[in-house]
CSV table of N, CA and C in Angstrom, one decimal:
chain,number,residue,atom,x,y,z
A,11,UNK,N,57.7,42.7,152.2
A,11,UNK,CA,58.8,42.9,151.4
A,11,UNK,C,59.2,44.3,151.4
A,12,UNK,N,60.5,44.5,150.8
A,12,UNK,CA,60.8,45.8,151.3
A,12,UNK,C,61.4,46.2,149.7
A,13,UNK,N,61.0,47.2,149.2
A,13,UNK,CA,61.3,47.4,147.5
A,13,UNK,C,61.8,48.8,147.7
A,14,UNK,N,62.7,49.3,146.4
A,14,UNK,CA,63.1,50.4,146.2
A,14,UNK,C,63.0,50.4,144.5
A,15,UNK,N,63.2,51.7,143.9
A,15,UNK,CA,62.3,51.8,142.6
A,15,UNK,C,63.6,51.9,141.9
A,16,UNK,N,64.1,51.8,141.2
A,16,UNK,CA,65.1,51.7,140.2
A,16,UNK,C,65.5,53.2,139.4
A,17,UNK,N,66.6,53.7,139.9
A,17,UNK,CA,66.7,55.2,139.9
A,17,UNK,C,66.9,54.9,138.1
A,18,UNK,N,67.7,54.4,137.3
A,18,UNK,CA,68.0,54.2,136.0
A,18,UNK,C,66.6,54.2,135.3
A,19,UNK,N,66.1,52.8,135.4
A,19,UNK,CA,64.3,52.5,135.2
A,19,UNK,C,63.4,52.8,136.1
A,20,UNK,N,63.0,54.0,136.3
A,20,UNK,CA,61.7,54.4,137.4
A,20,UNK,C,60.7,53.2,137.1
A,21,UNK,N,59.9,52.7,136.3
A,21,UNK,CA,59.2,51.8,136.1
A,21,UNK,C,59.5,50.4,136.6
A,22,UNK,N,60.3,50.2,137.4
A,22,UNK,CA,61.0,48.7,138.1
A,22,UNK,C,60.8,49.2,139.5
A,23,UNK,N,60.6,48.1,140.2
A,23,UNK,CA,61.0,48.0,141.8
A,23,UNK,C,62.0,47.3,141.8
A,24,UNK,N,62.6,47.4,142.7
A,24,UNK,CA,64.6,46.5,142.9
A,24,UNK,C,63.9,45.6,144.4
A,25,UNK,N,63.8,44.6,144.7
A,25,UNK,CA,63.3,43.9,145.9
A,25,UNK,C,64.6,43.8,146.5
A,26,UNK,N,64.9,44.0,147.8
A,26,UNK,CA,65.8,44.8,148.9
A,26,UNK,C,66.3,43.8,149.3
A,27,UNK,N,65.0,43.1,149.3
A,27,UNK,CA,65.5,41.4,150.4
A,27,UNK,C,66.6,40.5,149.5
A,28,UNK,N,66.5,40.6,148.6
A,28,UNK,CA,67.2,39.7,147.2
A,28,UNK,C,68.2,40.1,147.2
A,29,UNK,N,68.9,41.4,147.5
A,29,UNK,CA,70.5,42.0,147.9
A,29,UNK,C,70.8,41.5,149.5
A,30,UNK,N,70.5,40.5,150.3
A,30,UNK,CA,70.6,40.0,151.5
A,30,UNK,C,70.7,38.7,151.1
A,31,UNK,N,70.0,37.8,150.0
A,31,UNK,CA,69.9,36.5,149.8
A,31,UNK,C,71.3,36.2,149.5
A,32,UNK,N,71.2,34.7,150.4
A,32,UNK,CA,72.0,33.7,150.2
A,32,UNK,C,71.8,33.0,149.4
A,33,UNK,N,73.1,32.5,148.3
A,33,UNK,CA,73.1,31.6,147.4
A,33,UNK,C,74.0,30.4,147.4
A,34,UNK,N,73.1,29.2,147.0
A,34,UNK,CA,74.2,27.5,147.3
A,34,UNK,C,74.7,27.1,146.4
A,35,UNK,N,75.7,26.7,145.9
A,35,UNK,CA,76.4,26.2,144.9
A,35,UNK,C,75.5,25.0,144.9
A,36,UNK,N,75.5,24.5,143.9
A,36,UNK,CA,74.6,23.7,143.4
A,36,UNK,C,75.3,21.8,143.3
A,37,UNK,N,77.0,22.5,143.3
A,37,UNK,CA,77.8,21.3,143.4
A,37,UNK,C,77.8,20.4,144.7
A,38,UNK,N,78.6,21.6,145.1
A,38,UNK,CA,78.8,21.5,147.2
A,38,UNK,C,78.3,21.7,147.6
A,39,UNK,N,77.4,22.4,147.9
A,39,UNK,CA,76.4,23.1,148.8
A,39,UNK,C,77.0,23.9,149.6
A,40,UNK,N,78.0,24.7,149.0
A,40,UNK,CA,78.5,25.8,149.7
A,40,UNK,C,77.8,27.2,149.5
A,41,UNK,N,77.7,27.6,150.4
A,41,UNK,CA,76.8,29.1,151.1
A,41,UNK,C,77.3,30.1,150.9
A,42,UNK,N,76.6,30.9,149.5
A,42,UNK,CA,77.7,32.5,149.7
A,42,UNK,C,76.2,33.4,150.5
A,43,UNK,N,77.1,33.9,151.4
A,43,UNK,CA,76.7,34.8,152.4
A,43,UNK,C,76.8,36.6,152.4
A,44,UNK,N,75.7,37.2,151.3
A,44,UNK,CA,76.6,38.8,151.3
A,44,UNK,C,76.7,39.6,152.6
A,45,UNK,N,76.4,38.7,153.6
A,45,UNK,CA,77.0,39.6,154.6
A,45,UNK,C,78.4,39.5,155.0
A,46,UNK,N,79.1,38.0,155.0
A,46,UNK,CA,80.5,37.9,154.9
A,46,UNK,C,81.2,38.2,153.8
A,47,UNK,N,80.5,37.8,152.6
A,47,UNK,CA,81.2,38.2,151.3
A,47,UNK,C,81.9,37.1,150.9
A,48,UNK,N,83.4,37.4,150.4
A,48,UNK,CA,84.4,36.2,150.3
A,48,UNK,C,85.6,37.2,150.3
A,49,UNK,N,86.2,36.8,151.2
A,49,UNK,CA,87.3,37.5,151.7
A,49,UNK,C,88.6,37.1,150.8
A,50,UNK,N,89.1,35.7,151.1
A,50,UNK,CA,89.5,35.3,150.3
A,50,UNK,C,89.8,35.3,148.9
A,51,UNK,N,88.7,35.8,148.1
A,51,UNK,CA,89.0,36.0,146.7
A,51,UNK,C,88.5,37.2,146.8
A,52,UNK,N,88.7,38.6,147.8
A,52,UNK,CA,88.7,39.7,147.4
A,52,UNK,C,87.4,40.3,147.8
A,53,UNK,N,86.5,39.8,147.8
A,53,UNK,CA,84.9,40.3,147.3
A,53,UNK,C,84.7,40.4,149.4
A,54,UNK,N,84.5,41.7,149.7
A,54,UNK,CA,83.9,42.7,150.7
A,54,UNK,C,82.4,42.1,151.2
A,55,UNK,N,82.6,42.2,153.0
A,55,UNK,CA,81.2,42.0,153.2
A,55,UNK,C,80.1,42.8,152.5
A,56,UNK,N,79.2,42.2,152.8
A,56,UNK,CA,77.8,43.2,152.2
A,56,UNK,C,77.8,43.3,150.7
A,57,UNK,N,78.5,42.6,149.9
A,57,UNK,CA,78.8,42.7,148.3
A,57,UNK,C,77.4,41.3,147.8
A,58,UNK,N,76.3,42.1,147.7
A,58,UNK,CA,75.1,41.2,146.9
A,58,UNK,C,75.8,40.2,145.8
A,59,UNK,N,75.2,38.6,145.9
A,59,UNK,CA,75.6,37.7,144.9
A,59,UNK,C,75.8,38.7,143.1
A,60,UNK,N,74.4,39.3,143.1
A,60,UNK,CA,74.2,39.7,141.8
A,60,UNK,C,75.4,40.6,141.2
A,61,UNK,N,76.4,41.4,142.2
A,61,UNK,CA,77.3,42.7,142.3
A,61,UNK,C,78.9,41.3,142.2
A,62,UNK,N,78.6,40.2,142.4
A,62,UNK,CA,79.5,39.5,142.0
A,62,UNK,C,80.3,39.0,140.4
A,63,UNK,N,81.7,39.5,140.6
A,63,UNK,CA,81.9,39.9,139.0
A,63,UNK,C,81.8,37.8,138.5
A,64,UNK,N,81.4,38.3,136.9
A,64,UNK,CA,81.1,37.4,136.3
A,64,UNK,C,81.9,35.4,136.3
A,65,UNK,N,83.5,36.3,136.6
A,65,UNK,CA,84.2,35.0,136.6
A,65,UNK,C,84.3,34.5,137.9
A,66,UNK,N,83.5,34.9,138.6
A,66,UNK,CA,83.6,34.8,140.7
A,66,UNK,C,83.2,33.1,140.0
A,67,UNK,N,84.2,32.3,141.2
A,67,UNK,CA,83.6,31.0,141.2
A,67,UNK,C,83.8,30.3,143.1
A,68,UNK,N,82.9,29.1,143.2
A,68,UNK,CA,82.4,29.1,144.6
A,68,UNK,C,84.0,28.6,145.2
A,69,UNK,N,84.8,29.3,146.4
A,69,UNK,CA,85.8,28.6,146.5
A,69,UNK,C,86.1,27.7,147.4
A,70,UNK,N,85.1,26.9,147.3
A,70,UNK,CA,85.0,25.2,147.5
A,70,UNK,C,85.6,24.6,146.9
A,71,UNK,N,84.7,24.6,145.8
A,71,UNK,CA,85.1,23.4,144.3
A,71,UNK,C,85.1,24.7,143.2
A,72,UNK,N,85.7,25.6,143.1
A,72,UNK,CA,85.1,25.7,141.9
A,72,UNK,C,84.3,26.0,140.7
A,73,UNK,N,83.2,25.8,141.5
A,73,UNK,CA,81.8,25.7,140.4
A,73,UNK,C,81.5,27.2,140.0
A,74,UNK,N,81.3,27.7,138.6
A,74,UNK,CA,81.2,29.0,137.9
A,74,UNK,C,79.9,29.2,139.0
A,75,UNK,N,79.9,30.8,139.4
A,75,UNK,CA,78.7,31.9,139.7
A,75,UNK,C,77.4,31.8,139.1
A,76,UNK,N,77.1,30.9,137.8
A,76,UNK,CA,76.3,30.8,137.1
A,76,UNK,C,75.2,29.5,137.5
A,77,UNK,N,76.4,28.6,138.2
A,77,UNK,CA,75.6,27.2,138.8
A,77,UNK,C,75.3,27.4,140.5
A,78,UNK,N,75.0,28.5,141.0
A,78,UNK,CA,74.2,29.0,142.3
A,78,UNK,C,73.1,29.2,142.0
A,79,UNK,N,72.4,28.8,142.7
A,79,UNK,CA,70.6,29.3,143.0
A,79,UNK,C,70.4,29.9,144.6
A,80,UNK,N,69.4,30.5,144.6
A,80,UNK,CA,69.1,31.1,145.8
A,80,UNK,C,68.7,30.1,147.1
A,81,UNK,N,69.2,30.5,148.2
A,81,UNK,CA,69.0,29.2,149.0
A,81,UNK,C,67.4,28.9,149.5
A,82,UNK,N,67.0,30.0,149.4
A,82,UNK,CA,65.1,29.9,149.5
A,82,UNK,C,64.6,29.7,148.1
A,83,UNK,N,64.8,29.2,146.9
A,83,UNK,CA,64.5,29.6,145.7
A,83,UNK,C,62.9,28.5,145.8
A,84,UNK,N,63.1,27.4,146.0
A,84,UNK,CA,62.0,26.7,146.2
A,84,UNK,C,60.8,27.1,146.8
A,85,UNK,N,61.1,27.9,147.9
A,85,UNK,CA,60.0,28.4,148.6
A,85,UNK,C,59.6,29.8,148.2
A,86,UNK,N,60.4,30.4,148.0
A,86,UNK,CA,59.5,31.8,147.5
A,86,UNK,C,59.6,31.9,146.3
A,87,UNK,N,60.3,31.9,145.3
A,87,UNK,CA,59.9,32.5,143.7
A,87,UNK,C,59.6,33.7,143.8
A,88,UNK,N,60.3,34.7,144.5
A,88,UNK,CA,60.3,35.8,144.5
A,88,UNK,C,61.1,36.9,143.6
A,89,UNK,N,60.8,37.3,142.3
A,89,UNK,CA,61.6,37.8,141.6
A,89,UNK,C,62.4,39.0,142.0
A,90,UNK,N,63.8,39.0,141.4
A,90,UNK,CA,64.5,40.3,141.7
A,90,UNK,C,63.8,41.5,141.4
A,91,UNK,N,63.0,41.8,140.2
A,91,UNK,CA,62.5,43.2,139.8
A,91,UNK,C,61.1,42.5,138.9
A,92,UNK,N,60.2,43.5,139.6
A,92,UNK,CA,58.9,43.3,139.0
A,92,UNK,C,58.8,45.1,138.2
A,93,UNK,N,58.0,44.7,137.2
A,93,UNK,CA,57.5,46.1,136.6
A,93,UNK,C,56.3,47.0,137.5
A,94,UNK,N,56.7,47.8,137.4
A,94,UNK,CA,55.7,48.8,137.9
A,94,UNK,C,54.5,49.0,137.1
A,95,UNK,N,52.9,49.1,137.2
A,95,UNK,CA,52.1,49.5,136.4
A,95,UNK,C,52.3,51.0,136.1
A,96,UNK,N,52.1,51.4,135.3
A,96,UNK,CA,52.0,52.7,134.5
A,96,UNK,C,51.3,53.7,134.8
């Protein structure tokens, strides 16, 4: 895994790979991709799910930013930010 430490919180790691994850709508099974982005509603390749503003919804069907999970979520359980020991 590839980590970077959280300039704000020094005590956090920010996991690198998790700004490259793909997330599926949960309705459709539509694929957001931060390497394409969404063009269509604005949002820039390379723009991480999480850097997606709040009312972003999947432009499939619809479905709020809030009903996506990560498309590996099952298999890794890999959190976004772990604490750093002290």
């Amino acid at each position: 895994m590839l980590w970077q430490i959280d300039i704000e919180n020094p005590h956090l790691f920010i996991n690198l790979e998790s700004q490259v994850q793909k997330y599926i709508c949960k309705t459709c099974g539509y694929v957001y991709d931060p390497a394409v982005g969404d063009p269509d509603s604005g949002i820039e390749p390379g723009t991480p799910f999480g850097a997606l503003p709040d009312d972003w919804v999947c432009p499939t069907c619809g479905t709020p930013k809030s009903d996506f999970e990560p498309e590996d979520a099952a298999a890794t359980n890999v959190p976004l930010m772990e604490p750093v020991p002290a």
